Short mmCIF file of C-alpha atoms in Angstrom, two decimals:
data_model
loop_
_atom_site.label_atom_id
_atom_site.label_comp_id
_atom_site.label_asym_id
_atom_site.label_seq_id
_atom_site.Cartn_x
_atom_site.Cartn_y
_atom_site.Cartn_z
CA UNK A 17 99.97 105.19 142.69
CA UNK A 18 97.47 105.36 139.89
CA UNK A 19 98.46 104.00 136.53
CA UNK A 20 99.05 106.43 133.70
CA UNK A 21 96.47 106.80 131.03
CA UNK A 22 96.68 103.88 128.61
CA UNK A 23 99.21 102.00 130.78
CA UNK A 24 98.77 98.22 130.54
CA UNK A 25 97.20 96.66 133.63
CA UNK A 26 99.58 95.21 136.19
CA UNK A 27 98.51 91.66 135.39
CA UNK A 28 99.36 92.23 131.74
CA UNK A 29 102.76 93.75 132.56
CA UNK A 30 103.58 90.87 134.82
CA UNK A 31 103.18 88.26 132.04
CA UNK A 32 106.57 86.81 131.26
CA UNK A 33 108.30 86.43 127.89
CA UNK A 34 107.78 82.64 127.84
CA UNK A 35 104.04 82.91 128.49
CA UNK A 36 103.65 85.52 125.75
CA UNK A 37 105.66 83.48 123.29
CA UNK A 38 103.68 80.26 123.91
CA UNK A 39 100.30 82.06 123.65
CA UNK A 40 101.31 83.90 120.49
CA UNK A 41 102.74 80.78 118.82
CA UNK A 42 99.50 78.88 119.60
CA UNK A 43 97.45 81.59 117.97
CA UNK A 44 99.85 81.56 115.03
CA UNK A 45 99.19 77.88 114.35
CA UNK A 46 95.45 78.36 114.13
CA UNK A 47 95.55 81.51 112.00
CA UNK A 48 98.26 80.11 109.70
CA UNK A 49 95.95 77.25 108.69
CA UNK A 50 92.88 79.48 108.30
CA UNK A 51 94.43 82.12 106.05
CA UNK A 52 96.76 79.91 103.95
CA UNK A 53 94.38 79.94 100.92
CA UNK A 54 94.44 83.79 100.98
CA UNK A 55 98.22 83.66 101.04
CA UNK A 56 98.19 81.31 98.02
CA UNK A 57 95.98 83.74 96.13
CA UNK A 58 98.13 86.75 96.99
CA UNK A 59 101.41 85.11 96.01
CA UNK A 60 100.01 83.54 92.81
CA UNK A 61 98.64 86.87 91.68
CA UNK A 62 101.89 88.68 92.38
CA UNK A 63 103.93 85.97 90.72
CA UNK A 64 101.69 86.09 87.66
CA UNK A 65 102.17 89.87 87.42
CA UNK A 66 105.92 89.31 87.59
CA UNK A 67 105.80 87.01 84.58
CA UNK A 68 106.44 83.72 86.33
CA UNK A 69 105.87 80.86 83.87
CA UNK A 70 103.50 78.17 85.13
CA UNK A 71 103.50 74.69 83.67
CA UNK A 72 99.93 73.53 84.30
CA UNK A 73 100.24 70.43 82.15
CA UNK A 74 103.07 68.52 80.49
CA UNK A 75 103.42 68.62 76.69
CA UNK A 76 102.21 65.03 76.17
CA UNK A 77 99.16 65.72 78.35
CA UNK A 78 98.54 69.02 76.53
CA UNK A 79 98.61 67.15 73.18
CA UNK A 80 96.05 64.64 74.45
CA UNK A 81 93.93 67.40 75.94
CA UNK A 82 93.88 69.38 72.69
CA UNK A 83 93.14 66.29 70.60
CA UNK A 84 90.09 65.19 72.58
CA UNK A 85 88.74 68.42 74.06
CA UNK A 86 90.18 71.10 71.80
CA UNK A 87 92.84 73.66 72.59
CA UNK A 88 92.53 75.47 75.86
CA UNK A 89 92.24 79.20 76.08
CA UNK A 90 95.22 80.96 77.63
CA UNK A 91 92.79 82.44 80.15
CA UNK A 92 92.34 78.98 81.61
CA UNK A 93 95.68 79.48 83.32
CA UNK A 94 95.43 83.22 84.01
CA UNK A 95 94.19 84.38 87.42
CA UNK A 96 91.77 87.33 87.50
CA UNK A 97 91.15 87.62 91.19
CA UNK A 98 90.94 85.87 94.54
CA UNK A 99 87.90 83.73 93.78
CA UNK A 100 89.34 82.88 90.34
CA UNK A 101 92.52 81.63 92.02
CA UNK A 102 90.46 79.49 94.41
CA UNK A 103 88.40 78.06 91.56
CA UNK A 104 91.26 77.31 89.14
CA UNK A 105 93.64 75.93 91.78
CA UNK A 106 90.84 73.62 93.03
CA UNK A 107 89.92 72.53 89.56
CA UNK A 108 93.41 72.16 88.07
CA UNK A 109 95.49 71.04 91.08
CA UNK A 110 93.00 69.86 93.69
CA UNK A 111 91.48 71.66 96.68
CA UNK A 112 94.30 70.67 99.00
CA UNK A 113 96.72 72.83 96.95
CA UNK A 114 95.07 75.84 98.55
CA UNK A 115 96.94 74.74 101.67
CA UNK A 116 100.17 74.36 99.78
CA UNK A 117 103.03 75.53 101.96
CA UNK A 118 101.06 75.19 105.20
CA UNK A 119 103.96 73.33 106.75
CA UNK A 120 106.35 76.17 105.89
CA UNK A 121 103.70 78.64 106.99
CA UNK A 122 103.49 76.98 110.39
CA UNK A 123 107.27 76.71 110.61
CA UNK A 124 107.38 80.45 109.89
CA UNK A 125 104.42 81.63 111.96
CA UNK A 126 105.41 80.00 115.24
CA UNK A 127 108.90 81.55 115.54
CA UNK A 128 107.86 84.75 113.79
CA UNK A 129 104.99 85.51 116.14
CA UNK A 130 106.79 83.93 119.04
CA UNK A 131 109.52 86.55 118.60
CA UNK A 132 107.48 89.42 117.21
CA UNK A 133 104.58 89.78 119.65
CA UNK A 134 106.45 89.20 122.96
CA UNK A 135 109.33 91.47 121.90
CA UNK A 136 106.84 94.19 120.92
CA UNK A 137 105.01 94.01 124.21
CA UNK A 138 108.18 93.99 126.31
CA UNK A 139 109.79 96.81 124.32
CA UNK A 140 106.64 98.93 124.39
CA UNK A 141 106.25 98.50 128.15
CA UNK A 142 109.89 99.44 128.77
CA UNK A 143 109.71 102.50 126.55
CA UNK A 144 106.43 103.63 128.17
CA UNK A 145 107.89 103.19 131.63
CA UNK A 146 111.01 105.13 130.65
CA UNK A 147 108.97 107.89 129.04
CA UNK A 148 106.70 108.23 132.09
CA UNK A 149 109.74 108.80 134.32
CA UNK A 150 111.96 110.86 132.06
CA UNK A 151 110.38 112.04 128.81
CA UNK A 152 106.53 112.03 128.62
CA UNK A 153 106.64 113.32 125.04
CA UNK A 154 108.22 110.02 123.93
CA UNK A 155 105.25 107.93 125.02
CA UNK A 156 103.05 108.28 121.83
CA UNK A 157 105.99 106.95 119.80
CA UNK A 158 106.42 103.77 121.90
CA UNK A 159 104.29 101.57 119.55
CA UNK A 160 106.14 102.92 116.47
CA UNK A 161 109.60 102.26 117.86
CA UNK A 162 108.91 98.93 119.54
CA UNK A 163 106.93 97.63 116.56
CA UNK A 164 109.65 98.41 114.06
CA UNK A 165 112.39 96.83 116.20
CA UNK A 166 110.43 93.72 117.06
CA UNK A 167 109.35 93.08 113.46
CA UNK A 168 112.90 93.56 112.15
CA UNK A 169 114.27 91.04 114.67
CA UNK A 170 111.59 88.47 113.68
CA UNK A 171 112.20 89.02 109.94
CA UNK A 172 115.92 88.52 110.21
CA UNK A 173 115.51 85.32 112.25
CA UNK A 174 112.84 83.80 109.97
CA UNK A 175 113.91 85.05 106.52
CA UNK A 176 115.03 81.62 105.13
CA UNK A 177 111.67 80.05 106.02
CA UNK A 178 109.85 83.03 104.44
CA UNK A 179 111.88 82.54 101.28
CA UNK A 180 110.96 78.85 101.07
CA UNK A 181 107.30 79.54 101.78
CA UNK A 182 107.05 82.22 99.10
CA UNK A 183 108.59 79.97 96.44
CA UNK A 184 106.36 77.08 97.46
CA UNK A 185 103.25 79.15 97.11
CA UNK A 186 104.28 80.77 93.80
CA UNK A 187 105.37 77.76 91.79
CA UNK A 188 103.29 74.77 90.70
CA UNK A 189 104.64 71.24 90.66
CA UNK A 190 106.39 70.30 87.44
CA UNK A 191 104.81 66.89 87.32
CA UNK A 192 101.02 66.70 87.10
CA UNK A 193 99.77 64.75 90.06
CA UNK A 194 103.24 64.67 91.58
CA UNK A 195 104.14 65.84 95.01
CA UNK A 196 105.58 69.35 95.08
CA UNK A 197 108.95 69.88 96.82
CA UNK A 198 108.73 70.64 100.47
CA UNK A 199 110.40 73.35 102.53
CA UNK A 200 113.77 71.62 102.96
CA UNK A 201 113.95 70.59 99.29
CA UNK A 202 113.20 74.21 98.33
CA UNK A 203 115.95 75.56 100.59
CA UNK A 204 118.47 73.03 99.23
CA UNK A 205 117.53 74.17 95.70
CA UNK A 206 118.29 77.74 96.75
CA UNK A 207 121.70 76.74 98.01
CA UNK A 208 122.44 74.66 94.92
CA UNK A 209 121.76 77.70 92.68
CA UNK A 210 125.13 79.08 93.84
CA UNK A 211 126.77 76.70 91.34
CA UNK A 212 125.11 78.61 88.46
CA UNK A 213 126.74 81.91 89.45
CA UNK A 214 129.70 82.97 87.34
CA UNK A 215 131.91 83.64 90.34
CA UNK A 216 130.52 81.38 93.09
CA UNK A 217 133.61 81.87 95.22
CA UNK A 218 132.46 85.49 95.79
CA UNK A 219 129.11 84.42 97.20
CA UNK A 220 128.67 82.55 100.46
CA UNK A 221 126.00 79.91 100.02
CA UNK A 222 124.10 80.71 103.19
CA UNK A 223 123.70 84.32 102.10
CA UNK A 224 121.28 83.13 99.46
CA UNK A 225 118.94 81.92 102.19
CA UNK A 226 118.41 85.58 103.11
CA UNK A 227 117.42 86.56 99.57
CA UNK A 228 114.92 89.40 99.69
CA UNK A 229 115.64 90.29 103.33
CA UNK A 230 116.21 93.94 102.42
CA UNK A 231 112.85 94.18 100.66
CA UNK A 232 111.18 92.30 103.49
CA UNK A 233 112.61 94.72 106.08
CA UNK A 234 111.65 97.65 103.92
CA UNK A 235 108.07 96.32 103.97
CA UNK A 236 107.75 95.01 107.47
CA UNK A 237 109.43 97.77 109.51
CA UNK A 238 107.14 100.55 108.24
CA UNK A 239 104.21 98.17 108.21
CA UNK A 240 104.67 97.39 111.88
CA UNK A 241 105.30 101.02 112.72
CA UNK A 242 102.12 102.16 111.02
CA UNK A 243 99.91 99.33 112.29
CA UNK A 244 100.86 99.61 115.93
CA UNK A 245 100.66 103.39 115.86
CA UNK A 246 97.09 103.06 114.58
CA UNK A 247 96.12 100.00 116.60
CA UNK A 248 97.04 101.02 120.13
CA UNK A 249 94.98 104.27 120.33
CA UNK A 250 91.92 102.52 118.82
CA UNK A 251 92.26 99.56 121.14
CA UNK A 252 92.60 101.71 124.22
CA UNK A 253 89.74 103.98 123.20
CA UNK A 254 87.36 101.03 122.72
CA UNK A 255 88.30 99.53 126.12
CA UNK A 256 87.91 102.93 127.83
CA UNK A 257 84.38 103.25 126.40
CA UNK A 258 83.35 100.27 128.53
CA UNK A 259 85.24 101.37 131.60
CA UNK A 260 84.76 99.03 134.56
CA UNK A 261 82.47 96.82 132.45
CA UNK A 262 85.40 95.58 130.38
CA UNK A 263 85.71 91.82 130.24
CA UNK A 264 87.38 89.19 128.09
CA UNK A 265 84.77 89.61 125.31
CA UNK A 266 85.27 93.42 125.22
CA UNK A 267 89.08 93.07 125.10
CA UNK A 268 88.81 90.42 122.34
CA UNK A 269 86.50 92.67 120.34
CA UNK A 270 88.77 95.70 120.84
CA UNK A 271 91.82 93.75 119.73
CA UNK A 272 90.07 92.35 116.67
CA UNK A 273 88.44 95.61 115.49
CA UNK A 274 91.56 97.69 116.09
CA UNK A 275 93.70 95.06 114.40
CA UNK A 276 91.43 94.95 111.37
CA UNK A 277 91.49 98.75 110.87
CA UNK A 278 95.24 98.99 111.45
CA UNK A 279 95.89 96.01 109.15
CA UNK A 280 93.99 97.48 106.25
CA UNK A 281 95.70 100.87 106.49
CA UNK A 282 99.22 99.53 106.92
CA UNK A 283 98.85 96.84 104.26
CA UNK A 284 97.62 99.33 101.76
CA UNK A 285 100.56 101.64 102.50
CA UNK A 286 103.19 98.94 102.18
CA UNK A 287 101.69 96.83 99.39
CA UNK A 288 104.22 97.96 96.73
CA UNK A 289 107.03 96.83 99.05
CA UNK A 290 105.26 93.44 99.46
CA UNK A 291 105.20 93.10 95.65
CA UNK A 292 108.92 93.91 95.56
CA UNK A 293 109.65 91.28 98.21
CA UNK A 294 107.71 88.61 96.35
CA UNK A 295 109.43 89.39 93.04
CA UNK A 296 112.85 89.24 94.59
CA UNK A 297 112.21 85.90 96.32
CA UNK A 298 110.60 84.10 93.36
CA UNK A 299 113.38 85.03 90.92
CA UNK A 300 115.03 81.80 89.83
CA UNK A 301 118.05 83.29 88.00
CA UNK A 302 120.81 83.56 90.63
CA UNK A 303 122.71 86.18 88.60
CA UNK A 304 119.65 88.41 88.44
CA UNK A 305 118.94 87.88 92.14
CA UNK A 306 122.35 89.27 93.03
CA UNK A 307 121.77 92.35 90.85
CA UNK A 308 118.28 93.08 92.13
CA UNK A 309 117.50 95.58 94.83
CA UNK A 310 114.29 96.99 96.27
CA UNK A 311 114.55 100.38 94.51
CA UNK A 312 115.11 98.77 91.13
CA UNK A 313 112.21 96.36 91.55
CA UNK A 314 109.85 99.16 92.60
CA UNK A 315 110.80 101.14 89.50
CA UNK A 316 110.16 98.11 87.29
CA UNK A 317 106.79 97.46 88.95
CA UNK A 318 105.78 101.13 88.62
CA UNK A 319 106.77 101.16 84.96
CA UNK A 320 104.87 97.95 84.21
CA UNK A 321 101.74 99.07 86.10
CA UNK A 322 101.80 102.51 84.50
CA UNK A 323 101.90 100.90 81.03
CA UNK A 324 99.34 98.19 81.62
CA UNK A 325 97.01 99.05 84.51
CA UNK A 326 97.60 102.61 85.56
CA UNK A 327 97.72 103.59 89.24
CA UNK A 328 95.31 100.80 90.38
CA UNK A 329 97.85 98.25 89.21
CA UNK A 330 100.42 99.58 91.63
CA UNK A 331 98.60 98.01 94.53
CA UNK A 332 97.61 94.74 92.88
CA UNK A 333 96.61 92.21 95.51
CA UNK A 334 96.48 94.89 98.22
CA UNK A 335 93.23 93.45 99.56
CA UNK A 336 94.72 89.95 99.77
CA UNK A 337 97.81 91.35 101.49
CA UNK A 338 95.57 93.11 104.01
CA UNK A 339 93.57 89.99 104.71
CA UNK A 340 96.71 87.94 105.17
CA UNK A 341 98.52 90.48 107.38
CA UNK A 342 95.41 90.99 109.52
CA UNK A 343 96.00 87.60 111.08
CA UNK A 344 99.08 88.98 112.88
CA UNK A 345 97.14 91.84 114.39
CA UNK A 346 94.20 89.68 115.38
CA UNK A 347 96.64 87.79 117.61
CA UNK A 348 96.48 90.66 120.03
CA UNK A 349 93.67 88.56 121.60
CA UNK A 350 96.24 86.16 122.97
CA UNK A 351 96.73 88.44 125.94
#
């Protein structure tokens, strides 16, 4: 029996969950290291827009600095774009700070992609097989449904690591030249903030580890639905153009090009939700954290951007978000 149009080859459908998870996790390690500076830039810019106070130098150092070199302009510690973040972080904190949070990024990327990609492939294949037998009209929606479910499962499982990673990227070390807190120290700090809540008995400590999960799901579920709905038709069309001449290089190119286009579109569409997620997770006041929700944050962001930047300010850091999220889509080449 001939395969239906666009049906994955038999060899692809026979790949097990374990093989998919290992391959995807391996790709996650490489891409996490490569794109970490972009993630630093994205998070720093979003944190700056949220009014996060940085402490670039201690008061005694600032006094010495002003005495010998003159007072510094406030713009010295204001980021104006991606390259400006790279330049100032390298000059003020050291080049290795661009890879701040890489450990948490790796700890997040491996389980995130190890759950996300295999679950997506397995769900999509099952839905397509079911639709071919029972409801052909359902087939075009297979990427949308499977992408949303797979991404949601991965987000729920990895939310505490995502929280730690976001805080590590957003905040500078309080001591100049000192070692910033790591992932576990950051998570312990999140749990200890429960003591500062007026009625801590009403809040279970571990719930704080999932701070911002609602905003993250609101971002990632539609992001995944959009990107896979765009990616799969483009990928299949490119492969079909080469027909029997398709090889590993063609499949790699199809995965990469389709992932890039889908990543740009979906990241642009969900960027406001990404800003909301970052603002929720970097908030240090536990009382405010409990009162925040995605709708309220989006209204605050919209009001701020409308006053200060107009419509372009709404999608601040969209290009950095697109570059960062594209790494997940480029991992289609693991197959």
